[in-house]
PDB file of C-alpha atoms and ligand atoms in Angstrom:
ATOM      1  CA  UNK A  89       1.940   9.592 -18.956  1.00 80.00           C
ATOM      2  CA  UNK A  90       3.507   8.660 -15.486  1.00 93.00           C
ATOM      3  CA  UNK A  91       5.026   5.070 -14.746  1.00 96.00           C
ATOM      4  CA  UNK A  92       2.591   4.368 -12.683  1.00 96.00           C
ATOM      5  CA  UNK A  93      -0.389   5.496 -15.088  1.00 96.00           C
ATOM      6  CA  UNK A  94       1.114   2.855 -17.338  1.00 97.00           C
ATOM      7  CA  UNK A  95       0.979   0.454 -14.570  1.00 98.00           C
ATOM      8  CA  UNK A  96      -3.046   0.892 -14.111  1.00 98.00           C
ATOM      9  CA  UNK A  97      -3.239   0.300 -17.955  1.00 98.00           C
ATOM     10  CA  UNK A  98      -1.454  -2.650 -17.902  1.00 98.00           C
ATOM     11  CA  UNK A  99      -3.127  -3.986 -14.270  1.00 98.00           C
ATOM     12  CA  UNK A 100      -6.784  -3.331 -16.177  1.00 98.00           C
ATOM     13  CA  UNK A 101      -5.632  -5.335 -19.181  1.00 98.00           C
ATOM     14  CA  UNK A 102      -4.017  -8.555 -17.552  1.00 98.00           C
ATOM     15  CA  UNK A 103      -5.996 -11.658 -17.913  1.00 98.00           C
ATOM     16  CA  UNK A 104      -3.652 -14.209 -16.155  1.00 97.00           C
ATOM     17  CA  UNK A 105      -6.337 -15.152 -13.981  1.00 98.00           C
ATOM     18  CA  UNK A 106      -9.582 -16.712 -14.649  1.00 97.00           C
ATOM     19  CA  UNK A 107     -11.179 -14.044 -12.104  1.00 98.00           C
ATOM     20  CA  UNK A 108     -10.082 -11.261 -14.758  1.00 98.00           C
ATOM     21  CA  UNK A 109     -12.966 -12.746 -16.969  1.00 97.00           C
ATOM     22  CA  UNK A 110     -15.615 -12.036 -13.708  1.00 97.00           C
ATOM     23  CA  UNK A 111     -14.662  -8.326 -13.090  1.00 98.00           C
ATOM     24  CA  UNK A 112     -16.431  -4.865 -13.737  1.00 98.00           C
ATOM     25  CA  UNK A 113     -13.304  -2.904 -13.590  1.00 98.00           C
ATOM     26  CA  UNK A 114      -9.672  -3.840 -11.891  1.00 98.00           C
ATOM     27  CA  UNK A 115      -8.657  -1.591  -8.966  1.00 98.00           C
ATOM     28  CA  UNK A 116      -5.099  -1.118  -9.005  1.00 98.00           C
ATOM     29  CA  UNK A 117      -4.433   1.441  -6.469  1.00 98.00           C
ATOM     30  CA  UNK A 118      -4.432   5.264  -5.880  1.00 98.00           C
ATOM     31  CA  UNK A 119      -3.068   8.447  -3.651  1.00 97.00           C
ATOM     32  CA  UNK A 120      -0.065  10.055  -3.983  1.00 97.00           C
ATOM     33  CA  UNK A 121       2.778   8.974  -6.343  1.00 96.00           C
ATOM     34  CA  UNK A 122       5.138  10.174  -3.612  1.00 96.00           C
ATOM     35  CA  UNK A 123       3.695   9.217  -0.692  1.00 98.00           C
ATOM     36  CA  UNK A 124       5.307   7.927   2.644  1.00 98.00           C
ATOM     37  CA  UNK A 125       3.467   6.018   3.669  1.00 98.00           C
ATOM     38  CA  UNK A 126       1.473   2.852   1.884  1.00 98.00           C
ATOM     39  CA  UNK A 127      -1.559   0.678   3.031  1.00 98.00           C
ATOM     40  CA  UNK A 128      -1.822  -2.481   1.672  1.00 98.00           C
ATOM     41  CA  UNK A 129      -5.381  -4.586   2.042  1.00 98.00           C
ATOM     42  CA  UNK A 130      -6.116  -8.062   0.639  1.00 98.00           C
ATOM     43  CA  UNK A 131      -8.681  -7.717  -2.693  1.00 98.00           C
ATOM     44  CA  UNK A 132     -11.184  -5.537  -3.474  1.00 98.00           C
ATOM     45  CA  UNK A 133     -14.841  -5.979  -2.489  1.00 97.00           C
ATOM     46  CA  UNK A 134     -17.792  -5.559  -4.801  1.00 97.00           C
ATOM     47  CA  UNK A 135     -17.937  -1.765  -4.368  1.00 98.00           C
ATOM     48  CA  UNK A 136     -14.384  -1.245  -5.462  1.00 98.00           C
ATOM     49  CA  UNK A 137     -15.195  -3.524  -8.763  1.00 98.00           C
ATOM     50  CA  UNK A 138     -17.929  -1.552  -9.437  1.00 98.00           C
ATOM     51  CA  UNK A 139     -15.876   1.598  -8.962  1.00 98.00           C
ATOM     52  CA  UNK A 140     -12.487   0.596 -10.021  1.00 98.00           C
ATOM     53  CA  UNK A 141     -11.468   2.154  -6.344  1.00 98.00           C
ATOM     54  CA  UNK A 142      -9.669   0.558  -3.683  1.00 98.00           C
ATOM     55  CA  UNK A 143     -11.850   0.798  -0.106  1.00 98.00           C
ATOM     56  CA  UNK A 144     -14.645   2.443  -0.976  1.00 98.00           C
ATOM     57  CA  UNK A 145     -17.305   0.066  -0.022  1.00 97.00           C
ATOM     58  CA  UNK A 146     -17.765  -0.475   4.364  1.00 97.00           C
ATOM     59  CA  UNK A 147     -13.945  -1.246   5.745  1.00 97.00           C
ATOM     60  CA  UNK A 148     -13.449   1.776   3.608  1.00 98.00           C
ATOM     61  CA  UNK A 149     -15.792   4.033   5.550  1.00 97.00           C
ATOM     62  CA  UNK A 150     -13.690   3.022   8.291  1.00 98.00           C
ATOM     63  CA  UNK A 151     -10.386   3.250   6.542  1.00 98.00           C
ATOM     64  CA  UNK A 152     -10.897   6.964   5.860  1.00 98.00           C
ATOM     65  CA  UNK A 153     -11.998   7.324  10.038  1.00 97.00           C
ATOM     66  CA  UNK A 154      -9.283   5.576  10.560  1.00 98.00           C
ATOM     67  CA  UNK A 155      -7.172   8.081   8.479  1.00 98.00           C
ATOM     68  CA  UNK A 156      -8.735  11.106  10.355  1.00 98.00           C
ATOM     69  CA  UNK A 157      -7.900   9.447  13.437  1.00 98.00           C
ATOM     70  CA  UNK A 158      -4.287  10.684  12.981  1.00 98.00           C
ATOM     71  CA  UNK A 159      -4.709  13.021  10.710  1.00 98.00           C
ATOM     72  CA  UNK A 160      -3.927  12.176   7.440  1.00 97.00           C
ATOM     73  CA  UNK A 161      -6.125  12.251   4.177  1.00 95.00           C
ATOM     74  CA  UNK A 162      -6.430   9.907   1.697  1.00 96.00           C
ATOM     75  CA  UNK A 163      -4.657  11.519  -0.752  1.00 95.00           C
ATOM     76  CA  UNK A 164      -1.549  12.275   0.913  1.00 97.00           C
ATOM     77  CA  UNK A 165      -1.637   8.338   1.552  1.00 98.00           C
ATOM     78  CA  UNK A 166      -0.787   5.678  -1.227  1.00 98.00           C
ATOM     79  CA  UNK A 167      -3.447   2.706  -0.994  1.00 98.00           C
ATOM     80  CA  UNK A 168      -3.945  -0.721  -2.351  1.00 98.00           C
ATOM     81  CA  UNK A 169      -4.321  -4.082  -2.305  1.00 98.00           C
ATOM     82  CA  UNK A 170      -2.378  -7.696  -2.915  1.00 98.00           C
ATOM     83  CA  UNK A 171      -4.463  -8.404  -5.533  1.00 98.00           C
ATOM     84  CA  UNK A 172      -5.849  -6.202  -7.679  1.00 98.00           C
ATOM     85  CA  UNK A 173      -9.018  -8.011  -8.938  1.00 98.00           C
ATOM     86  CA  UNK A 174     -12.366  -9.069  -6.883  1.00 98.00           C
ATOM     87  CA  UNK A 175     -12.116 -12.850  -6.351  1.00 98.00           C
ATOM     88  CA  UNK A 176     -16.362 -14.114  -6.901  1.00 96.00           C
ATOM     89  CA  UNK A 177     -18.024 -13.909  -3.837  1.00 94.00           C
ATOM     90  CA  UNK A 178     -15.382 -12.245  -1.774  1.00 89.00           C
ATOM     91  CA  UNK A 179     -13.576 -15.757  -1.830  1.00 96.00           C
ATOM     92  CA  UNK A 180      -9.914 -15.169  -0.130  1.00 97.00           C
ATOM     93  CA  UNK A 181      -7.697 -14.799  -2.887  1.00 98.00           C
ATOM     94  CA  UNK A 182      -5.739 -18.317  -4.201  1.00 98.00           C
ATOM     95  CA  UNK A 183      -2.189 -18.323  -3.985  1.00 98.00           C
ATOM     96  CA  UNK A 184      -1.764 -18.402  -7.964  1.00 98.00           C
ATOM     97  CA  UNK A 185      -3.533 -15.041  -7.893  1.00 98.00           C
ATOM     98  CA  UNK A 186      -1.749 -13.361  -5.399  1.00 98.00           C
ATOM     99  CA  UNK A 187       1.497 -14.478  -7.190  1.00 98.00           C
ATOM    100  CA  UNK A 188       0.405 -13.537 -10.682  1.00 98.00           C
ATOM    101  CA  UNK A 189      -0.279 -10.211  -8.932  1.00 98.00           C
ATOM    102  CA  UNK A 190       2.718  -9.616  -7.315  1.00 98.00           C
ATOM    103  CA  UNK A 191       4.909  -7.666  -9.622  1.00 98.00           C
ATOM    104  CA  UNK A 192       2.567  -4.890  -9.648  1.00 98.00           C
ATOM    105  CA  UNK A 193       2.635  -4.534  -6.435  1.00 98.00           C
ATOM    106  CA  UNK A 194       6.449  -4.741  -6.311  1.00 98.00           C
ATOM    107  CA  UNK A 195       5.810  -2.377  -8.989  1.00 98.00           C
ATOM    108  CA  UNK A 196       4.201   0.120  -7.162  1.00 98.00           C
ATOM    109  CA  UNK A 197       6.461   0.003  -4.255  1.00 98.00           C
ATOM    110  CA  UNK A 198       9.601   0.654  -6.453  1.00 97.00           C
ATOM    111  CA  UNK A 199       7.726   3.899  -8.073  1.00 98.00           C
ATOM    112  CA  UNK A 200       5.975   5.128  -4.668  1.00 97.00           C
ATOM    113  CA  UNK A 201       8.962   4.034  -2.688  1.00 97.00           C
ATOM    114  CA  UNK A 202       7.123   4.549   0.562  1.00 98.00           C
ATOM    115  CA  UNK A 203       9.193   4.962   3.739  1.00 98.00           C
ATOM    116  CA  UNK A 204       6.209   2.937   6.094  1.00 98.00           C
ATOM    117  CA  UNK A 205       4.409   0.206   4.859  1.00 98.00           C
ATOM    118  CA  UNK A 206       1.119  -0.710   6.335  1.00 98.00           C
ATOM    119  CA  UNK A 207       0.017  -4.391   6.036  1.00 98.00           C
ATOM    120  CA  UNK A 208      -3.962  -4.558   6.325  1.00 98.00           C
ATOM    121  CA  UNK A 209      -4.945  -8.090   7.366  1.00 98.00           C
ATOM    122  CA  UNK A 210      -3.656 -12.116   6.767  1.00 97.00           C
ATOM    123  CA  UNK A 211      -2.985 -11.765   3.166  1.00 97.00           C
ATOM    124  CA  UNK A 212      -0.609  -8.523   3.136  1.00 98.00           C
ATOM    125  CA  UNK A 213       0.894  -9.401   6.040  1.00 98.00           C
ATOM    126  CA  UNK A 214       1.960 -12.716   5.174  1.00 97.00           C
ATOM    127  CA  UNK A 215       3.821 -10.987   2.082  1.00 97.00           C
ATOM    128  CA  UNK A 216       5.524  -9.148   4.278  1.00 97.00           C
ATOM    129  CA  UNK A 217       5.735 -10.295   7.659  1.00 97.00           C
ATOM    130  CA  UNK A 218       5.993 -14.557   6.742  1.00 95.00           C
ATOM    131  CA  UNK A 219       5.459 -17.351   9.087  1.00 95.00           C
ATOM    132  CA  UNK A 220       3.723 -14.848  11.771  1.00 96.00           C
ATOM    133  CA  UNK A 221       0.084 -14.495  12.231  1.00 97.00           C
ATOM    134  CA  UNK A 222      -1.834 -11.313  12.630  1.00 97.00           C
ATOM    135  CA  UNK A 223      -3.538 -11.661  16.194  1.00 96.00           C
ATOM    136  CA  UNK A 224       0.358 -11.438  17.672  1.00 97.00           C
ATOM    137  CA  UNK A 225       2.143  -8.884  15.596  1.00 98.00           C
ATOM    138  CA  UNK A 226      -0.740  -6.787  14.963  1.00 98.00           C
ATOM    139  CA  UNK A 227       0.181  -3.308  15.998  1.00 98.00           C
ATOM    140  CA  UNK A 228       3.958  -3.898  15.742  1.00 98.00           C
ATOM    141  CA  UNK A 229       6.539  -2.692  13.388  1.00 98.00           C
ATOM    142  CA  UNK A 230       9.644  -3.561  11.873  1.00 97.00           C
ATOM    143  CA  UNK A 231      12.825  -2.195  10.108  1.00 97.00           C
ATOM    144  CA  UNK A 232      14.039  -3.788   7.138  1.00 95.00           C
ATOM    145  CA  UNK A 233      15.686  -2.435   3.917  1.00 92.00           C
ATOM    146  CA  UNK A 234      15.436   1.204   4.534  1.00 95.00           C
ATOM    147  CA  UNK A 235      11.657   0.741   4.714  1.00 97.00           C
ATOM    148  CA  UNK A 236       9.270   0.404   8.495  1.00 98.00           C
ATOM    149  CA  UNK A 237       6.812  -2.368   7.767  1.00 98.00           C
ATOM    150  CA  UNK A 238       3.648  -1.951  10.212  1.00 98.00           C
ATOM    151  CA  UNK A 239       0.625  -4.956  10.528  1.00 98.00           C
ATOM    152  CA  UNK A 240      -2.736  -4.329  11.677  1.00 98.00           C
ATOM    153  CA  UNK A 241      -5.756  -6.109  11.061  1.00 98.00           C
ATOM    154  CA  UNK A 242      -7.887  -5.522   8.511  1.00 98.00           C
ATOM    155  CA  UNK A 243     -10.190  -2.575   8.805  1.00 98.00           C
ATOM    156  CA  UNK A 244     -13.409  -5.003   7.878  1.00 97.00           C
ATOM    157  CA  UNK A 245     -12.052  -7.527  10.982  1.00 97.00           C
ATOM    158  CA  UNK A 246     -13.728  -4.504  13.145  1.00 96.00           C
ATOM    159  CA  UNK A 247     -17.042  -5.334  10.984  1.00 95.00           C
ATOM    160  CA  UNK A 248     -17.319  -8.305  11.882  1.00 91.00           C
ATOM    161  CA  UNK A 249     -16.050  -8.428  15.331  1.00 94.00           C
ATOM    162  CA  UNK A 250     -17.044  -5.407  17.082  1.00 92.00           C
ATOM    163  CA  UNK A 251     -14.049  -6.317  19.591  1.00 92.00           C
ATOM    164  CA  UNK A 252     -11.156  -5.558  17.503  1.00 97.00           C
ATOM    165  CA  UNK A 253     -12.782  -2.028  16.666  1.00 97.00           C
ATOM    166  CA  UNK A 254     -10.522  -0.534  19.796  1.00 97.00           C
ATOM    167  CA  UNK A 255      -7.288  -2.832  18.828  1.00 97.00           C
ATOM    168  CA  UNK A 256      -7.207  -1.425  15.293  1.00 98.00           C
ATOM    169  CA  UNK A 257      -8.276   2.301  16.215  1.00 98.00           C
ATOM    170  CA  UNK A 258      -5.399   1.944  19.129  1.00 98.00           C
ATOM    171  CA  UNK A 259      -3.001   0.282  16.249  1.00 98.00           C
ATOM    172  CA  UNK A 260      -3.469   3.426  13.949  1.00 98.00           C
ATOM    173  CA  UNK A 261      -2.467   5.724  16.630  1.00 98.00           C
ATOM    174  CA  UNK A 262       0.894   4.361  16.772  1.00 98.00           C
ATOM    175  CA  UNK A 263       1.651   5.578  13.043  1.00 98.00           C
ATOM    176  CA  UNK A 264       2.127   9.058  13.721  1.00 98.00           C
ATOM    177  CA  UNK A 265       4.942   8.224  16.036  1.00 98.00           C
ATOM    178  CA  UNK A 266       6.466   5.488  13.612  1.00 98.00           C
ATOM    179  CA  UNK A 267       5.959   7.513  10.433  1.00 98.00           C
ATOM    180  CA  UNK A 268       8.273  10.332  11.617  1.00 97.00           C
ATOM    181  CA  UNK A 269      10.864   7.260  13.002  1.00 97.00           C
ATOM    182  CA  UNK A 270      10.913   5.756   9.543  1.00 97.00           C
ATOM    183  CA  UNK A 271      11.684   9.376   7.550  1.00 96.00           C
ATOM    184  CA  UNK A 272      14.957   9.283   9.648  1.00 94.00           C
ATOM    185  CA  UNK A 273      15.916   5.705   8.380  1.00 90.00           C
ATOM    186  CA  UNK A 274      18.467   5.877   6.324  1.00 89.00           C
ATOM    187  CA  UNK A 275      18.435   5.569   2.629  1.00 82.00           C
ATOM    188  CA  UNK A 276      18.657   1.638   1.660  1.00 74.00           C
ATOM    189  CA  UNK A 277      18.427   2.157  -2.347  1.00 60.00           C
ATOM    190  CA  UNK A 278      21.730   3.104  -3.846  1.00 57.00           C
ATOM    191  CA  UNK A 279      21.797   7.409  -4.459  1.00 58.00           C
ATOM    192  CA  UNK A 280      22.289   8.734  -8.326  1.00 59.00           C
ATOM    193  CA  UNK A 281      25.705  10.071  -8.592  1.00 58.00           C
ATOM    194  CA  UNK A 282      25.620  13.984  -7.633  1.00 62.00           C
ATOM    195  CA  UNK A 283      25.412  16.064 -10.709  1.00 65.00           C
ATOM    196  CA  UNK A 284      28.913  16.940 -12.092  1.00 63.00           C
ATOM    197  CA  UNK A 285      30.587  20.335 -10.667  1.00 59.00           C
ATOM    198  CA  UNK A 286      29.713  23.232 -12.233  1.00 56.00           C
ATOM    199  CA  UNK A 287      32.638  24.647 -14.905  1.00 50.00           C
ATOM    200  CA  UNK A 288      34.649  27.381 -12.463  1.00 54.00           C
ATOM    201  CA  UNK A 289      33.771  30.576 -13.566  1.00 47.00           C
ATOM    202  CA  UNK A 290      36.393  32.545 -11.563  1.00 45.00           C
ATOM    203  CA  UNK A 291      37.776  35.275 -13.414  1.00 45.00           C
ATOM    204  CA  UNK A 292      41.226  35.407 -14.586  1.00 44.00           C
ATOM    205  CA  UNK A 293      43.495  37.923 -12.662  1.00 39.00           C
ATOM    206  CA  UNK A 294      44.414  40.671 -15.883  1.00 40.00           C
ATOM    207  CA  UNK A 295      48.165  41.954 -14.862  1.00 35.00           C
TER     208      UNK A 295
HETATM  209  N1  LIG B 451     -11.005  -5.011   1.341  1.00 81.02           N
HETATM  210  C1  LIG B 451      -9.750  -4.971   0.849  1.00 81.02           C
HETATM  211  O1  LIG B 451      -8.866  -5.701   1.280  1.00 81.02           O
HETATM  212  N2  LIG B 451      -9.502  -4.122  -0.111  1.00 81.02           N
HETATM  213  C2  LIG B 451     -10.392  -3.288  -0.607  1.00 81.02           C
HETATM  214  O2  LIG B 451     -10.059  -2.521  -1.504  1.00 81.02           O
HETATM  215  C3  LIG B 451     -11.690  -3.333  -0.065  1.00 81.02           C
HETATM  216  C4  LIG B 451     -11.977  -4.202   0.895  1.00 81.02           C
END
């Protein structure tokens, strides 16, 4: 079974929040185990509870259009969420849950290792872009750590206000561009030693 197989088990088992007593299934994640590049939404919805799916339900819909926008398919892409159970009612999730989530997430980045990280909304962004809010770095990237960090706003933001449809279609056309500058980043985790030198197997001159 793959580390990150384990992972799911252990995500659908945890009950350190009183919201794990409330769910139909947890949604941990999917996509590649060795994708590039990562998307990273707030909590799933009631369709993803039901399905034990990350965007499945609406912003979903528009996740995958998104997706086609540039190309990609969902599962050459690694996605998930800050927290990995539905809060009641949609509810933003409390602080407590996002922290008692947060080492699977930090989890799944050190077994995906992605080389672009895509924020989706408040929530994910303020993991990894703190003390900035969305409406001014939306659409902008940056370098840390070997890894290219990207915000946008959250695909159901264009559900709800029909005028950010255009900002976040015009943000996912930048990741094309951006994906292909963060494979030439360099390396920030340390390399395994190279494999020993093969025994010589030169023959010995016979006088
Ligand atoms: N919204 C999210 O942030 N995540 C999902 O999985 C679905 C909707």
């Amino acid at each position: 079974m793959s580390a990150l197989t384990e992972l799911y088990k252990e995500i659908a088992l945890c009950k350190k929040c009183e919201i794990a007593k409330l769910r139909t299934k947890a949604v941990p994640g999917e996509g590649a185990e060795n994708a590039e590049i990562m998307f990273i939404g707030e909590a799933p919805g009631w369709h993803e509870d039901q399905q034990g799916r990350p965007f499945v339900g609406p912003a979903g819909k528009f996740l995958d259009d998104l997706l086609v926008s540039i190309k990609l398919k969902r599962d050459q892409v690694y996605i998930t969420n800050v927290i990995k159970t539905r809060p009641p009612n949609n509810r933003d999730p409390l602080p407590d849950e996002i922290s008692n989530c947060r080492p699977f997430l930090d989890k799944q980045l050190e077994l995906i290792h992605p080389k672009m990280i895509v924020t989706l909304g408040r929530y994910s962004m303020a993991m990894f872009f703190p003390g900035n809010t969305i409406s001014k770095i939306h659409g902008t990237a940056q370098k840390r750590d070997g890894v290219l960090y990207f915000a946008m706003y959250h695909p159901a933001a264009a559900l709800h206000q029909q005028s950010l449809r255009q900002t976040i279609e015009a943000d996912m056309l930048k990741i094309p561009a951006l994906l292909a500058e963060a494979r030439s980043i360099p390396e920030a985790r340390p390399e395994p030693p190279p494999p020993a030198p093969a025994p010589q197997t030169t023959q010995m001159k016979m006088f």
